[in-house]
PDB file of C-alpha atoms in Angstrom:
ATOM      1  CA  UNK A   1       0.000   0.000   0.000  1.00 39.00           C
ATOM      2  CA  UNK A   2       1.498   3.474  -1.345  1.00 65.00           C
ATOM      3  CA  UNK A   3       1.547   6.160   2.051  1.00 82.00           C
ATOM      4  CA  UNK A   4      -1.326   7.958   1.644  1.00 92.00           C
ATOM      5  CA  UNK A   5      -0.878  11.792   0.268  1.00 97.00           C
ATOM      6  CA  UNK A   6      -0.964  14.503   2.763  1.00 98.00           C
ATOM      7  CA  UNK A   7      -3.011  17.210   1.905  1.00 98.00           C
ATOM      8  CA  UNK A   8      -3.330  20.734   3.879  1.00 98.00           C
ATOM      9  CA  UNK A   9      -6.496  23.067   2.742  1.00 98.00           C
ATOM     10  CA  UNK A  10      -6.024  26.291   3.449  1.00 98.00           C
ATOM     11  CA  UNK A  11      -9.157  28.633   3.933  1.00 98.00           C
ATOM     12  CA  UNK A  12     -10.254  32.058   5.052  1.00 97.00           C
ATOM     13  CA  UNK A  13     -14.158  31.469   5.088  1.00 95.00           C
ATOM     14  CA  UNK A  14     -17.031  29.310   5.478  1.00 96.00           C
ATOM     15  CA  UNK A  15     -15.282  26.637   4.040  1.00 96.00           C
ATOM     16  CA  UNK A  16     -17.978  24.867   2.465  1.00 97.00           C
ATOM     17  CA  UNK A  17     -15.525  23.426  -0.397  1.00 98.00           C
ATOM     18  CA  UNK A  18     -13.413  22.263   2.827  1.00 98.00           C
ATOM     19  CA  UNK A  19     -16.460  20.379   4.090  1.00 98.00           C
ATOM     20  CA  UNK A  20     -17.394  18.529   0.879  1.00 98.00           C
ATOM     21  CA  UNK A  21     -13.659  17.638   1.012  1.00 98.00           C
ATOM     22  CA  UNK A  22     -13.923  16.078   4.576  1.00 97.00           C
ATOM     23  CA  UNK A  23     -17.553  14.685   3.555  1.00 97.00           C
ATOM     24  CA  UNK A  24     -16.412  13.150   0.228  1.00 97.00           C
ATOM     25  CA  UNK A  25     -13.377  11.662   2.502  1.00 96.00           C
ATOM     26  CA  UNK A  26     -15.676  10.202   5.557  1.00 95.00           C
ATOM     27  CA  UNK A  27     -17.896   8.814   2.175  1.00 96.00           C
ATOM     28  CA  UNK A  28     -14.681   6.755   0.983  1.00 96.00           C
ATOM     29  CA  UNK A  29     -14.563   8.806  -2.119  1.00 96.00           C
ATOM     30  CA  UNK A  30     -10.687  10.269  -1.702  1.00 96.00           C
ATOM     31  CA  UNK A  31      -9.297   6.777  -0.577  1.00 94.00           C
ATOM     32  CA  UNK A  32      -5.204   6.991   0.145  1.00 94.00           C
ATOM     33  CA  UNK A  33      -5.584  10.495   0.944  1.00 97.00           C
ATOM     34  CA  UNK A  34      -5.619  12.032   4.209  1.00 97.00           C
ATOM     35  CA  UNK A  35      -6.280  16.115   5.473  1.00 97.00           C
ATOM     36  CA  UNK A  36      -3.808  16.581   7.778  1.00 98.00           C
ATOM     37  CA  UNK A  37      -4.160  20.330   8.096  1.00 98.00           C
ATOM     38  CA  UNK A  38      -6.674  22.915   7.652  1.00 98.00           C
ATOM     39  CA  UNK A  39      -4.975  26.547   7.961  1.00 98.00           C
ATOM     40  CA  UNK A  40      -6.902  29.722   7.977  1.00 98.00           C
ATOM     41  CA  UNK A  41      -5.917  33.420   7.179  1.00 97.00           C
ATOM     42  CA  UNK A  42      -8.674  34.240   9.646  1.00 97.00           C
ATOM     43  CA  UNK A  43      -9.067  33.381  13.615  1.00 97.00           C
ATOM     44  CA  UNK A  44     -13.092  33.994  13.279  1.00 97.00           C
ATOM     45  CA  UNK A  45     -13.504  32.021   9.928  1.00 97.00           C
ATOM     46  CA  UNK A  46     -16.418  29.443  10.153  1.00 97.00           C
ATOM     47  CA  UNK A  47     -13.914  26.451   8.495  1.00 98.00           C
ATOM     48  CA  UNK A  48     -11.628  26.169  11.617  1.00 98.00           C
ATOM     49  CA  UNK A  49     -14.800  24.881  13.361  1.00 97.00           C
ATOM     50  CA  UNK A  50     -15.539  22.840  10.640  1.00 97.00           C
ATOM     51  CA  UNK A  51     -12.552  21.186  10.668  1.00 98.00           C
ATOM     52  CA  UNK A  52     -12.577  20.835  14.417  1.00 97.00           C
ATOM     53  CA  UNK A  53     -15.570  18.856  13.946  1.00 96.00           C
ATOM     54  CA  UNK A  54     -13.864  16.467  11.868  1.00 96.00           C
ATOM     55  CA  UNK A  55     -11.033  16.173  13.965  1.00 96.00           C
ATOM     56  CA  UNK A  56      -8.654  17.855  11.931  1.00 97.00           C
ATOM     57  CA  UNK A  57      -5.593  19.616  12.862  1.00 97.00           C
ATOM     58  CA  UNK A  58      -5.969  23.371  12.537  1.00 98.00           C
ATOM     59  CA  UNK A  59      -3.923  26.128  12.159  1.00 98.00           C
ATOM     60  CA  UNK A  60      -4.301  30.344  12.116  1.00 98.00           C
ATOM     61  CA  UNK A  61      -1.850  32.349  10.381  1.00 98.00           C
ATOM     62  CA  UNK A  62      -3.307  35.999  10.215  1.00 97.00           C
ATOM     63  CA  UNK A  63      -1.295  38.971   8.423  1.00 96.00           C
ATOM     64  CA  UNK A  64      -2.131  41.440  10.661  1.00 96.00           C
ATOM     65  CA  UNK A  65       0.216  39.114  13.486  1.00 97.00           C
ATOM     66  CA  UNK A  66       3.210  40.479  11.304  1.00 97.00           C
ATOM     67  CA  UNK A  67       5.285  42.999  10.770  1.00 97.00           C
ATOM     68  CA  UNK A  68       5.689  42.222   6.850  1.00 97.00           C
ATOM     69  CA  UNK A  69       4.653  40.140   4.507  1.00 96.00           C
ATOM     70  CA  UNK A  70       8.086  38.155   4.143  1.00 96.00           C
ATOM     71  CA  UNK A  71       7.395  37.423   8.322  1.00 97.00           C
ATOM     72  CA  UNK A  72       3.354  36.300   7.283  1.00 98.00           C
ATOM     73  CA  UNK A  73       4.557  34.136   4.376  1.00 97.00           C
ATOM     74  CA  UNK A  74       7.190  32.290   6.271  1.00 97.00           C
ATOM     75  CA  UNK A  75       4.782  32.042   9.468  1.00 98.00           C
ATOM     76  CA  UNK A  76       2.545  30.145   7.021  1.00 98.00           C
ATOM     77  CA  UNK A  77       5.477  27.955   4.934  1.00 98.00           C
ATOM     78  CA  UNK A  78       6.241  26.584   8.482  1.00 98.00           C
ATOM     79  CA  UNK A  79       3.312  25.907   9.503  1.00 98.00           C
ATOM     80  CA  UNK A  80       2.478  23.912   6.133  1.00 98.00           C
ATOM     81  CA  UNK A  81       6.358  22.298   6.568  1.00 98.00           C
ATOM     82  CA  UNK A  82       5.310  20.820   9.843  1.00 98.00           C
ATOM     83  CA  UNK A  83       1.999  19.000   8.705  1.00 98.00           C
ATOM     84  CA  UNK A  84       3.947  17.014   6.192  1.00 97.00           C
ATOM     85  CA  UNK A  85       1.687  17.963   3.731  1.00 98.00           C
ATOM     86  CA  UNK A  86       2.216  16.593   0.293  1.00 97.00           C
ATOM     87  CA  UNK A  87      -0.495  18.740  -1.522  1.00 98.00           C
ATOM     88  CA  UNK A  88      -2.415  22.093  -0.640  1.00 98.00           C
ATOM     89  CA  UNK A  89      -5.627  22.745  -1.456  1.00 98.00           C
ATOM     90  CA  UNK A  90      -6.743  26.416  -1.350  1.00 98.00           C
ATOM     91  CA  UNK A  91     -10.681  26.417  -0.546  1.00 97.00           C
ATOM     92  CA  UNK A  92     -11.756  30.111  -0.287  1.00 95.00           C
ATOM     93  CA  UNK A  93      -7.695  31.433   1.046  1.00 95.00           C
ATOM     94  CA  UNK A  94      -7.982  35.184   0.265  1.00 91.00           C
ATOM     95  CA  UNK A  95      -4.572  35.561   0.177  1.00 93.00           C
ATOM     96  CA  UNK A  96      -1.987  35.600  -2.329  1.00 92.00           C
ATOM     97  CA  UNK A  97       0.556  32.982  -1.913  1.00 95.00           C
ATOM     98  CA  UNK A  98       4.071  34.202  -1.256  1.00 95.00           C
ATOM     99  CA  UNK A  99       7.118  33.037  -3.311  1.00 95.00           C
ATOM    100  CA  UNK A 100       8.399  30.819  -0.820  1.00 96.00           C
ATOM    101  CA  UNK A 101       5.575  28.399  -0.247  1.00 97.00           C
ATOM    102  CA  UNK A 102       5.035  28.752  -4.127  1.00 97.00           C
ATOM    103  CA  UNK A 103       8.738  27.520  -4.533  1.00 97.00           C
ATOM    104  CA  UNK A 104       8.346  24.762  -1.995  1.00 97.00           C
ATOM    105  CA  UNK A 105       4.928  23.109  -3.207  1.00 98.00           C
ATOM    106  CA  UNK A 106       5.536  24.020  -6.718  1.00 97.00           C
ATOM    107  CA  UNK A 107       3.245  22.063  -9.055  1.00 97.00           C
ATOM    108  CA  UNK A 108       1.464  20.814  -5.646  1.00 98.00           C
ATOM    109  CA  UNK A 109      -1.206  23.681  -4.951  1.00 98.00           C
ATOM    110  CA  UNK A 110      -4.885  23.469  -6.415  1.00 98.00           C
ATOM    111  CA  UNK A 111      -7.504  25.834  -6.159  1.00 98.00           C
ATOM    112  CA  UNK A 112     -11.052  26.124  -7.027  1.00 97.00           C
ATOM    113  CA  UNK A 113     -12.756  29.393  -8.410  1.00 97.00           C
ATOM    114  CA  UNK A 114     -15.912  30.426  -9.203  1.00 97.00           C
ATOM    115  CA  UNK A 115     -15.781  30.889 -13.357  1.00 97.00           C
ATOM    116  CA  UNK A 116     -14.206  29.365 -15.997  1.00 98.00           C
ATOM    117  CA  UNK A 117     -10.951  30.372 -16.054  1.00 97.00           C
ATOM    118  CA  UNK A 118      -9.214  32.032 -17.947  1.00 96.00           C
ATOM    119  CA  UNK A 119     -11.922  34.261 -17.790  1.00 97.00           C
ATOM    120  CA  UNK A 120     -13.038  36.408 -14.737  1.00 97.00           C
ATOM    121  CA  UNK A 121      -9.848  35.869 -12.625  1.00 96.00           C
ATOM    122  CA  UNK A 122      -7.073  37.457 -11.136  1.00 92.00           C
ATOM    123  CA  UNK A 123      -6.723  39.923  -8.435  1.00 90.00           C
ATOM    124  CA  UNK A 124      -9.663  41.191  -6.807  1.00 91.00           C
ATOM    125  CA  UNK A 125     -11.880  38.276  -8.738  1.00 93.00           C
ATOM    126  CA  UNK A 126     -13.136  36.313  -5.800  1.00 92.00           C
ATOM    127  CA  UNK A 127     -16.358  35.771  -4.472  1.00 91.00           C
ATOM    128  CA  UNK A 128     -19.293  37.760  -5.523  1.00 94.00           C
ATOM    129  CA  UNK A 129     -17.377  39.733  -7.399  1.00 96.00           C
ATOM    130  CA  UNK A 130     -16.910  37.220  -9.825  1.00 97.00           C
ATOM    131  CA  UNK A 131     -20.799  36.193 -10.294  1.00 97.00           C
ATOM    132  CA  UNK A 132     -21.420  40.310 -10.750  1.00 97.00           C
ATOM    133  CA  UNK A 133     -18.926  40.008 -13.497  1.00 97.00           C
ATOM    134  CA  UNK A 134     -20.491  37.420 -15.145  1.00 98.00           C
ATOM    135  CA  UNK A 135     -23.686  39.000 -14.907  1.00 97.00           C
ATOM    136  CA  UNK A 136     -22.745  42.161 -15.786  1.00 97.00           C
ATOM    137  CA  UNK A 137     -20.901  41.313 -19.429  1.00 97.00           C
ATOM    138  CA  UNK A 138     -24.117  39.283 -20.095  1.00 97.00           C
ATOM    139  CA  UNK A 139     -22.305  35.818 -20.125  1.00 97.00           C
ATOM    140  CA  UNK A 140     -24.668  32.425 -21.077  1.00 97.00           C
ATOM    141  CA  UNK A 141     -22.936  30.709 -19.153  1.00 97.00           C
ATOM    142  CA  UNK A 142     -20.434  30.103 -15.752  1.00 98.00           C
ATOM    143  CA  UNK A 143     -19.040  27.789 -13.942  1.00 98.00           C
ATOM    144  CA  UNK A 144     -16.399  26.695 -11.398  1.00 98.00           C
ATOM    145  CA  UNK A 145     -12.269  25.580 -12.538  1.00 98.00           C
ATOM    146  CA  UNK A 146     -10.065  23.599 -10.401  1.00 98.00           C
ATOM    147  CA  UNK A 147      -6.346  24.737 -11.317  1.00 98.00           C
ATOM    148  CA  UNK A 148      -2.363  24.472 -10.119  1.00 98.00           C
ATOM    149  CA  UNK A 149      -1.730  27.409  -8.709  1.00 97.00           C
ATOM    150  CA  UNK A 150       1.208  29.744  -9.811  1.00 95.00           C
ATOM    151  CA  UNK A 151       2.884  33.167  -9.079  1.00 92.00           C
ATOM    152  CA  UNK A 152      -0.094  34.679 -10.375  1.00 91.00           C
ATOM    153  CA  UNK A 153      -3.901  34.710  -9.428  1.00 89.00           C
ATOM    154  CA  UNK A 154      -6.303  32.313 -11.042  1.00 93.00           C
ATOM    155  CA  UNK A 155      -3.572  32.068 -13.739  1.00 91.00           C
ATOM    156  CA  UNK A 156      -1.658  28.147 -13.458  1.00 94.00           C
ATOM    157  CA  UNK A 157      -2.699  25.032 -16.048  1.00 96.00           C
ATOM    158  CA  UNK A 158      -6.602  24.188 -15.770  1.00 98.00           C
ATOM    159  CA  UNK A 159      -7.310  20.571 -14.693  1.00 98.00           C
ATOM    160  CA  UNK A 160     -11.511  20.513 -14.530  1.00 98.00           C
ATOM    161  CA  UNK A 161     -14.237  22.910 -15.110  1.00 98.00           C
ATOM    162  CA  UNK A 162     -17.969  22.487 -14.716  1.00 98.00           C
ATOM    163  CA  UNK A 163     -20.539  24.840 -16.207  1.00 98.00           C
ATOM    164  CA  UNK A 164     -23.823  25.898 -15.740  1.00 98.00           C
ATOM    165  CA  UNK A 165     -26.374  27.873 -17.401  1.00 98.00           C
ATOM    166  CA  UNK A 166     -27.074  31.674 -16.636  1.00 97.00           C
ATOM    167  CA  UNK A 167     -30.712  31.996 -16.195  1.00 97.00           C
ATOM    168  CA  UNK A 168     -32.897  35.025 -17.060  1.00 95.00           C
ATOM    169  CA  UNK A 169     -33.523  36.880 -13.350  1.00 95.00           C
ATOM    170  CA  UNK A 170     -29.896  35.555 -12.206  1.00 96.00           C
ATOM    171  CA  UNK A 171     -28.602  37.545  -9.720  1.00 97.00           C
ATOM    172  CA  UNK A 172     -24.894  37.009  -8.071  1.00 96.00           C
ATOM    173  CA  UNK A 173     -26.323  35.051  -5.338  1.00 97.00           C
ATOM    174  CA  UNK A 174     -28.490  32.700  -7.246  1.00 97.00           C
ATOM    175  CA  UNK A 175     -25.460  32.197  -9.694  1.00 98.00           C
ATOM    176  CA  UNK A 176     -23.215  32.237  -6.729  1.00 97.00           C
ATOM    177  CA  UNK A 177     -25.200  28.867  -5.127  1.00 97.00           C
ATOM    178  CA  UNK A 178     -25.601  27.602  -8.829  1.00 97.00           C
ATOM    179  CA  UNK A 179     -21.466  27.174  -9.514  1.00 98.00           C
ATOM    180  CA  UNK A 180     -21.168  26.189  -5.570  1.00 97.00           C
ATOM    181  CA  UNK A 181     -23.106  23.140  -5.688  1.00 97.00           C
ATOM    182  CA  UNK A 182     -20.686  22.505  -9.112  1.00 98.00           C
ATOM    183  CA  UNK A 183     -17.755  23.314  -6.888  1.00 98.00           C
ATOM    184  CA  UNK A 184     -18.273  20.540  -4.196  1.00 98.00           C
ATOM    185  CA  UNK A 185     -18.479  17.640  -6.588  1.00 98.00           C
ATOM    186  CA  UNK A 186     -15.603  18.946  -8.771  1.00 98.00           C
ATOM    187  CA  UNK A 187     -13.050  20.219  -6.201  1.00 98.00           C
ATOM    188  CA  UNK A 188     -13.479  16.980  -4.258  1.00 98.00           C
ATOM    189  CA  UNK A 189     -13.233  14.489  -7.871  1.00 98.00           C
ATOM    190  CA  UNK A 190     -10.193  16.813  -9.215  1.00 98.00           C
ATOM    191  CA  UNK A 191      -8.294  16.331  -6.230  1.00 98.00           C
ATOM    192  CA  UNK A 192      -8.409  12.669  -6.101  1.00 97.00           C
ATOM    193  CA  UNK A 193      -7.415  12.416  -9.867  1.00 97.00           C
ATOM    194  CA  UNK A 194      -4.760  15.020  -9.504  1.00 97.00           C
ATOM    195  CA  UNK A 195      -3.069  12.824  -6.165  1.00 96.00           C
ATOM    196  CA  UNK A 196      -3.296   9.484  -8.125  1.00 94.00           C
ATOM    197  CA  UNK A 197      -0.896  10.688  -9.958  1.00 91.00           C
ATOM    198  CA  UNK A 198       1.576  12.100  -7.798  1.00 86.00           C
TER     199      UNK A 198
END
């Protein structure tokens, strides 16, 4: 039996990816794979007690504990260093990765995001934002991307994508729980594929 791959998610939300994650695992759907961390750019975010619920380790890392962003980045490499993980999953993290952990985990990290990339990402493209910008430039249709994440945001090789349709009287939060209901089937299949092969 190959060890199982050690996975870290990092959040700074709800973390209702995180939780179909931990559901699909308790379900027997991500066998040889194990969460050994779930770290959070927030103290208050609802995903630590998640997490706590499943009996997973947890970890805080918040920016405003440091005097720089070099001092928050390497806070969070060691933190990530000492779980062991193999793999990090960002589910809802906020913040931009710094160089270091890049460097370490390079070709490692996935994400999930709320359109079909390349379209409607980068900086400042994250939650409802995203669904407004759909709206807005009259799009058929949206979706969710699961990608390996890079220097830049939303920007690294696309593995999956699921769409769905824009409906007449959409509004961001209708679209918003439309794509999320794609997001915790595909986040949870994509990772699986993406650790057989490691």
């Amino acid at each position: 039996m190959p060890k199982a791959v050690r996975i870290a998610v990092l959040v700074s939300g709800g973390g209702s990816n995180l939780e179909a994650i931990l559901e699909a695992k308790k379900s027997g759907q991500l066998p040889g794979i194990e969460v050994v961390l779930v770290l959070s750019s927030k103290a208050d975010a609802y995903a630590l007690t998640r997490a706590r619920d499943h009996k997973i380790e947890t970890a805080v890392v918040e920016r405003k504990q440091f005097l720089s962003d070099e001092a928050f980045n390497a806070a969070t490499l060691a933190a990530l260093i000492q779980s062991q993980a193999d793999v990090l999953c960002l589910a809802g993290y906020l913040r931009k990765l710094g160089p270091g952990i890049i460097h370490r985990y390079r070709g490692r990290i996935l994400n999930i995001h709320p359109a079909l990339l390349p379209k409607y990402g980068g900086p400042g493209m994250y939650g409802h934002f995203v669904h407004e910008a759909v709206l807005k430039a009259g799009e058929k249709e949206s979706g969710c991307s699961v990608h390996v994440v890079d220097e830049e945001f939303d920007h690294g090789p696309v593995l999956a994508q699921a769409k769905v349709p824009v409906l007449p009287g959409d509004d961001a939060e209708k679209l918003a729980a439309r794509v999320l209901e794609q997001e915790h089937k595909l986040y949870p299949k994509s990772i699986r594929e993406f650790c057989e092969k490691i």
